[in-house]
N, CA and C of each residue as an Amber inpcrd file, in Angstrom:
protein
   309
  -0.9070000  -5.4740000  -7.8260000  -2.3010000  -5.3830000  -7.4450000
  -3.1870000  -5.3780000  -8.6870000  -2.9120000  -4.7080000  -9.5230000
  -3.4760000  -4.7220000 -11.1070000  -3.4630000  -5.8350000 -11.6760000
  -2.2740000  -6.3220000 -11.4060000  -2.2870000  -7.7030000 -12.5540000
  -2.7200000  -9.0000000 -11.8130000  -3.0980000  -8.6210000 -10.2660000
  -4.3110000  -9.6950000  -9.2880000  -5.2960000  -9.6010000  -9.6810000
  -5.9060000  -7.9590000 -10.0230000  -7.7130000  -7.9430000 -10.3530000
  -7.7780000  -8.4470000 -11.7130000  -6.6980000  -8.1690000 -12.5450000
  -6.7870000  -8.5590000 -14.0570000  -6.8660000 -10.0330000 -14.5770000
  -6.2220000 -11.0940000 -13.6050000  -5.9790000 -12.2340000 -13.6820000
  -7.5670000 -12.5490000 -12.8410000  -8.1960000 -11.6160000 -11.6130000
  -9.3320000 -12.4840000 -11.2950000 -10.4770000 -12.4210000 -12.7560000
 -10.3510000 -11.3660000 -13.1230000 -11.5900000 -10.8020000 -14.7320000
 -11.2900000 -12.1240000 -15.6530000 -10.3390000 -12.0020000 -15.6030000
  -9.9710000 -13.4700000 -16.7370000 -10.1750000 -14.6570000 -16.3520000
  -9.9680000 -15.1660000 -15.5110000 -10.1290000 -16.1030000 -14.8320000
 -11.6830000 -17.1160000 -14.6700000 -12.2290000 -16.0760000 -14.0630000
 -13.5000000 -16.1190000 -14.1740000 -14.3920000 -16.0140000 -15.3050000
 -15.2040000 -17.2060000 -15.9100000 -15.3150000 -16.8700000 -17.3990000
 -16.7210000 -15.9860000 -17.5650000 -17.5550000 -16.0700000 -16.2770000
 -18.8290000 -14.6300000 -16.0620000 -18.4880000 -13.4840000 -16.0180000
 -17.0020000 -12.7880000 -15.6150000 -16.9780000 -11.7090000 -14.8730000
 -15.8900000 -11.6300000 -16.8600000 -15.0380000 -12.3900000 -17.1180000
 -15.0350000 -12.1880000 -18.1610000 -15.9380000 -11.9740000 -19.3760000
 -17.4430000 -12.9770000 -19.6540000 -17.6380000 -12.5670000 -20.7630000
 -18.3970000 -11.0960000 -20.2780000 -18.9450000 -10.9520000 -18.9780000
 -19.5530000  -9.2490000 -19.0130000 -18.3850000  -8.1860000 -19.4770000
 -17.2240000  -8.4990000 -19.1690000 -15.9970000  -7.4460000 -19.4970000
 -16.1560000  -7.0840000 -20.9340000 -16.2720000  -8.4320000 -21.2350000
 -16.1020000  -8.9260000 -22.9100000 -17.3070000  -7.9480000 -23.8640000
 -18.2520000  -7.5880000 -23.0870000 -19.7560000  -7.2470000 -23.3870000
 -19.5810000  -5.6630000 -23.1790000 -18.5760000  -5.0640000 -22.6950000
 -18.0020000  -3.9240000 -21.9460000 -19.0310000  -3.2160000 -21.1340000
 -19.3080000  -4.0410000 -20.1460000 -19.8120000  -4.2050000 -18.2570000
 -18.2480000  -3.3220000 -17.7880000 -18.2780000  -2.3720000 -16.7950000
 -17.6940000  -2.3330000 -15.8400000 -17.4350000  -3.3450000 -14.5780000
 -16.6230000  -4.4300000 -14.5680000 -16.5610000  -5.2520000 -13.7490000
 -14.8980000  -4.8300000 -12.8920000 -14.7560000  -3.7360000 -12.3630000
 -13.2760000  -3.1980000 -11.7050000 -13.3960000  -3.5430000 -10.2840000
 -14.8600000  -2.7680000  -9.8490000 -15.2260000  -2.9240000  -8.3530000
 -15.5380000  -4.4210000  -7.7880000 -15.8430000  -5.1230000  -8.3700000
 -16.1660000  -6.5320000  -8.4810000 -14.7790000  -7.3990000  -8.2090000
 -14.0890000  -7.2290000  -9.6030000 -12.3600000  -7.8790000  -9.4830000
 -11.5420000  -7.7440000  -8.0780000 -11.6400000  -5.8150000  -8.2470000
 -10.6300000  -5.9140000  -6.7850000 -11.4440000  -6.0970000  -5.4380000
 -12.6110000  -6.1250000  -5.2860000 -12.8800000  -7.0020000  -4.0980000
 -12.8420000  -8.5740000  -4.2090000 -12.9190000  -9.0550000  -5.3780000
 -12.1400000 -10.4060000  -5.4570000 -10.6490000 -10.7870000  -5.3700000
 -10.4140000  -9.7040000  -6.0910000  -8.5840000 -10.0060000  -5.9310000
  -8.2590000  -9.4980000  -3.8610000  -9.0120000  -8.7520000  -3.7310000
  -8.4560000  -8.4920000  -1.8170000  -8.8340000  -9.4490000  -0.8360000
  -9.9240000 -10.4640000  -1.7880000 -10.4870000 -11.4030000  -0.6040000
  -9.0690000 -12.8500000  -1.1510000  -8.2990000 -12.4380000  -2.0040000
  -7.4080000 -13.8140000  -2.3680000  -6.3570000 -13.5660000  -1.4530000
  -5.7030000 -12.6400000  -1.3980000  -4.6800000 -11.9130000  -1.0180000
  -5.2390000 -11.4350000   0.7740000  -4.6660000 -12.4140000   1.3730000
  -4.4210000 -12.0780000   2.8690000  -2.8610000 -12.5920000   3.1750000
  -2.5110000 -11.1030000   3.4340000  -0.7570000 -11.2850000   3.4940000
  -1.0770000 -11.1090000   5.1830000   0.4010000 -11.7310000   5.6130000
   0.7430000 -11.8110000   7.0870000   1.7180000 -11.3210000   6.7680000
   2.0590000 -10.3100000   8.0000000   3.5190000  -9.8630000   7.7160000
   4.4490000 -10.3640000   9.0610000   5.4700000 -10.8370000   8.8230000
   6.0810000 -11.2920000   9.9140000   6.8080000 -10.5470000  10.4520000
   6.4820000 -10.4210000  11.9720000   7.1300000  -9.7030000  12.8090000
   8.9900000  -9.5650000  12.6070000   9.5410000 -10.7090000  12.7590000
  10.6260000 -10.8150000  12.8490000  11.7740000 -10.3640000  11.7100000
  10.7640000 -10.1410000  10.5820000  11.7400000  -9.3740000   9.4800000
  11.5060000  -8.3940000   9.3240000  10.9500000  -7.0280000  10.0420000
  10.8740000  -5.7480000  10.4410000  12.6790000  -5.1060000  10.2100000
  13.0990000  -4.4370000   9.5430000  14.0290000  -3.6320000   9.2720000
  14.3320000  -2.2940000  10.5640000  14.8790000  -1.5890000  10.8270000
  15.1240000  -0.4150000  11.5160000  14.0420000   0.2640000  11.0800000
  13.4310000   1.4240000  11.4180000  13.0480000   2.7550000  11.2240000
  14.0540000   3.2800000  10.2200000  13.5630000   3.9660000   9.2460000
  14.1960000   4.8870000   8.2520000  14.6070000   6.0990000   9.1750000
  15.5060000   6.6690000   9.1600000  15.9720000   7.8780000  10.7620000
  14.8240000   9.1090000  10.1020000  14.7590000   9.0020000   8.6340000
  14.3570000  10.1960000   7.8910000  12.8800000  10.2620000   7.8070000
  12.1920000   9.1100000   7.2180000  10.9020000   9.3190000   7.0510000
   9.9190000   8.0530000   8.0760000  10.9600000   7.0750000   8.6120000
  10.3810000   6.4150000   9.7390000   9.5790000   4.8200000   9.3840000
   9.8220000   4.6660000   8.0290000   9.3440000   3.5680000   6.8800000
  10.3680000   2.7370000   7.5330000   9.4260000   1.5120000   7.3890000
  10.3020000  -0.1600000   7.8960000  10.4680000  -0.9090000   6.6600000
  10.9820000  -1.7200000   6.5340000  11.2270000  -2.8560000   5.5010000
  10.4900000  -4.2070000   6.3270000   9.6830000  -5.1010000   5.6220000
   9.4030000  -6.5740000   6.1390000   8.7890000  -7.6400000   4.8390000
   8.9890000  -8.7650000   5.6130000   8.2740000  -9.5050000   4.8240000
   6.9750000 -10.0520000   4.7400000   6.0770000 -10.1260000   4.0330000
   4.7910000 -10.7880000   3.6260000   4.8020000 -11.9850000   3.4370000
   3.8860000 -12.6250000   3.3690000   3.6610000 -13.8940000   3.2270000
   1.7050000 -14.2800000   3.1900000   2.1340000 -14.8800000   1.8640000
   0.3560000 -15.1850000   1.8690000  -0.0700000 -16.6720000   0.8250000
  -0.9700000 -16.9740000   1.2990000  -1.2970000 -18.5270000   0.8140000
  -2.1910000 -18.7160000  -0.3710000  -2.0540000 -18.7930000  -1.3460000
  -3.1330000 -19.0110000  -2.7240000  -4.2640000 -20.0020000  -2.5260000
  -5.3220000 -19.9040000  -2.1850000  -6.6250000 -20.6530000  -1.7580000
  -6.5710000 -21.5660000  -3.4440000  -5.7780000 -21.5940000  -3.9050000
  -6.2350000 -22.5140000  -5.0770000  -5.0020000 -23.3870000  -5.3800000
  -3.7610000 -22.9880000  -4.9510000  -2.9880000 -24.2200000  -5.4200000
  -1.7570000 -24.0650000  -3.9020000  -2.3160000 -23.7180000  -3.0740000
  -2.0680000 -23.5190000  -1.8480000  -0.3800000 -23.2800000  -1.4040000
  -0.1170000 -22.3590000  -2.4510000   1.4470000 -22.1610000  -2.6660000
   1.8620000 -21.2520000  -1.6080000   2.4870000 -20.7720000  -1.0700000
   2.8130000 -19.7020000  -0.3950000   4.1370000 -18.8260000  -1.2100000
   3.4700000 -17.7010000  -0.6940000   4.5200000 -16.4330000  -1.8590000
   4.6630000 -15.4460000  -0.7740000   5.7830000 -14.9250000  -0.7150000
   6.4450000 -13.8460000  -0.1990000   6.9520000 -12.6600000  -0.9770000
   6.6500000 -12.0330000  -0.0680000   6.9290000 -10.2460000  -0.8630000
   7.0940000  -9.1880000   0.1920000   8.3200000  -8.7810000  -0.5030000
   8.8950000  -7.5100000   0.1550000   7.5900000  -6.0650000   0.6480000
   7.7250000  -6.1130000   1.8010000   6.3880000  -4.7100000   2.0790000
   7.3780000  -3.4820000   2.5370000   6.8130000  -2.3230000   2.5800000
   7.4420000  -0.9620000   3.3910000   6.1190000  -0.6730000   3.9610000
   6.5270000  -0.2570000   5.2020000   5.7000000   0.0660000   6.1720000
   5.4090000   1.1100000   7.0400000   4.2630000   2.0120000   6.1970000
   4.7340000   3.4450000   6.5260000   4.2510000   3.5720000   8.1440000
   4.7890000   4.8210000   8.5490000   4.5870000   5.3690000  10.5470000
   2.9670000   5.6200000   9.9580000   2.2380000   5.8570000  11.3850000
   1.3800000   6.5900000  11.4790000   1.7750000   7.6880000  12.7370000
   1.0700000   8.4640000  12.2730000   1.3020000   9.8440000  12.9900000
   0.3840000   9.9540000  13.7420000   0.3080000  10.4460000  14.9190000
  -0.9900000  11.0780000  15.4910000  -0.9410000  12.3930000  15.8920000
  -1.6530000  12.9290000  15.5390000  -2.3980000  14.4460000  15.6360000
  -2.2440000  14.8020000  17.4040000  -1.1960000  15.2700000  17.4450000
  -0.7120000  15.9980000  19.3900000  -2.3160000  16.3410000  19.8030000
  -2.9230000  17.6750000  18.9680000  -3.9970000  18.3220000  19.4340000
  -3.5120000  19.5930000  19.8740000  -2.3770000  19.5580000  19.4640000
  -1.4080000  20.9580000  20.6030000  -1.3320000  22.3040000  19.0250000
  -1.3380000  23.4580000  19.3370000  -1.5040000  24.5800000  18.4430000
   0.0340000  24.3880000  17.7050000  -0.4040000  25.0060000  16.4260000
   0.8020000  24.7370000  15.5260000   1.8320000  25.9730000  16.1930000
   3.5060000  25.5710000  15.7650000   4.2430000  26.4080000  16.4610000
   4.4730000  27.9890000  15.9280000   4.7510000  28.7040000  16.2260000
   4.6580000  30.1580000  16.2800000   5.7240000  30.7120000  15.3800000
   5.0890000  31.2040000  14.4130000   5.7840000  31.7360000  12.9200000
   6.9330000  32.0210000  13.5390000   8.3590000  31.8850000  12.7140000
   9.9980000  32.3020000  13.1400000   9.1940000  34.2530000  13.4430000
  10.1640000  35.3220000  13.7580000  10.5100000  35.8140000  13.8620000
  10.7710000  37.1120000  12.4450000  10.5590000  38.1510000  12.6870000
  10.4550000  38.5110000  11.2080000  11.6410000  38.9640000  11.2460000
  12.6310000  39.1190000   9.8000000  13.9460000  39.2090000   9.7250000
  14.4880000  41.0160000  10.5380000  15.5260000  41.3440000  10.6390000
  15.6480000  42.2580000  11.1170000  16.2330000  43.5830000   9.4080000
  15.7970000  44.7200000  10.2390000  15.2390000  45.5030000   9.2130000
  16.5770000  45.6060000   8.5610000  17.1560000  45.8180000   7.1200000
  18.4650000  46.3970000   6.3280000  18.8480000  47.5090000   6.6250000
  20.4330000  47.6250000   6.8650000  20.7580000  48.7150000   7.1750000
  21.3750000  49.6360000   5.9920000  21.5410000  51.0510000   6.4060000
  21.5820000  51.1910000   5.1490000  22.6020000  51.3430000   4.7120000
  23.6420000  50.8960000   5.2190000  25.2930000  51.1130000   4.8230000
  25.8830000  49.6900000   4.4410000  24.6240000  48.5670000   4.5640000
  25.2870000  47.5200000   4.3420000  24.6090000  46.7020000   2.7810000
  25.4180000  46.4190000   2.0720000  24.8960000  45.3350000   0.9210000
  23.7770000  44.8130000   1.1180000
């Protein structure tokens, strides 16, 4: 993602020479570098659920508006959770008291 906004700053020889001039041009780049980058992710290479944290494996795929290449890249795909709305569950139990004959 860094070396997308870094390659748009350079690239561009305005957004470069303001860099060059030391302009903050960051917010600028990565909304240029996010409008290059429209990945599709394809359904069909979806991995299992992780049993543990619920993360998928798939593939991306996205088209370079300038030399109209297509590139693929490995994504993980985290769960979303949703919020029950239900009260959090009820502290364990407090331990039972030491006796006094025992370790």
């Amino acid at each position: 993602k860094k070396i997308s906004e870094a390659y748009t700053a350079l690239s561009d020889p305005g957004i470069r020479e303001r860099f060059n001039a030391g302009e903050d041009v960051q917010t600028e780049t990565r909304q240029r570098a996010e409008e290059r980058r429209k990945f599709k992710v394809d359904p069909e290479t979806f991995t299992e659920p992780d049993p543990e944290t619920g993360r998928r494996q798939a593939e991306a795929r996205w088209t370079d508006p300038e030399t109209n290449e297509t590139h693929t890249v490995n994504v993980t795909v985290e769960p979303r959770f949703r919020r029950s709305g239900a009260p959090p569950p009820a502290p364990p139990p407090a331990p039972p008291p030491r006796h006094c004959c025992l370790p």
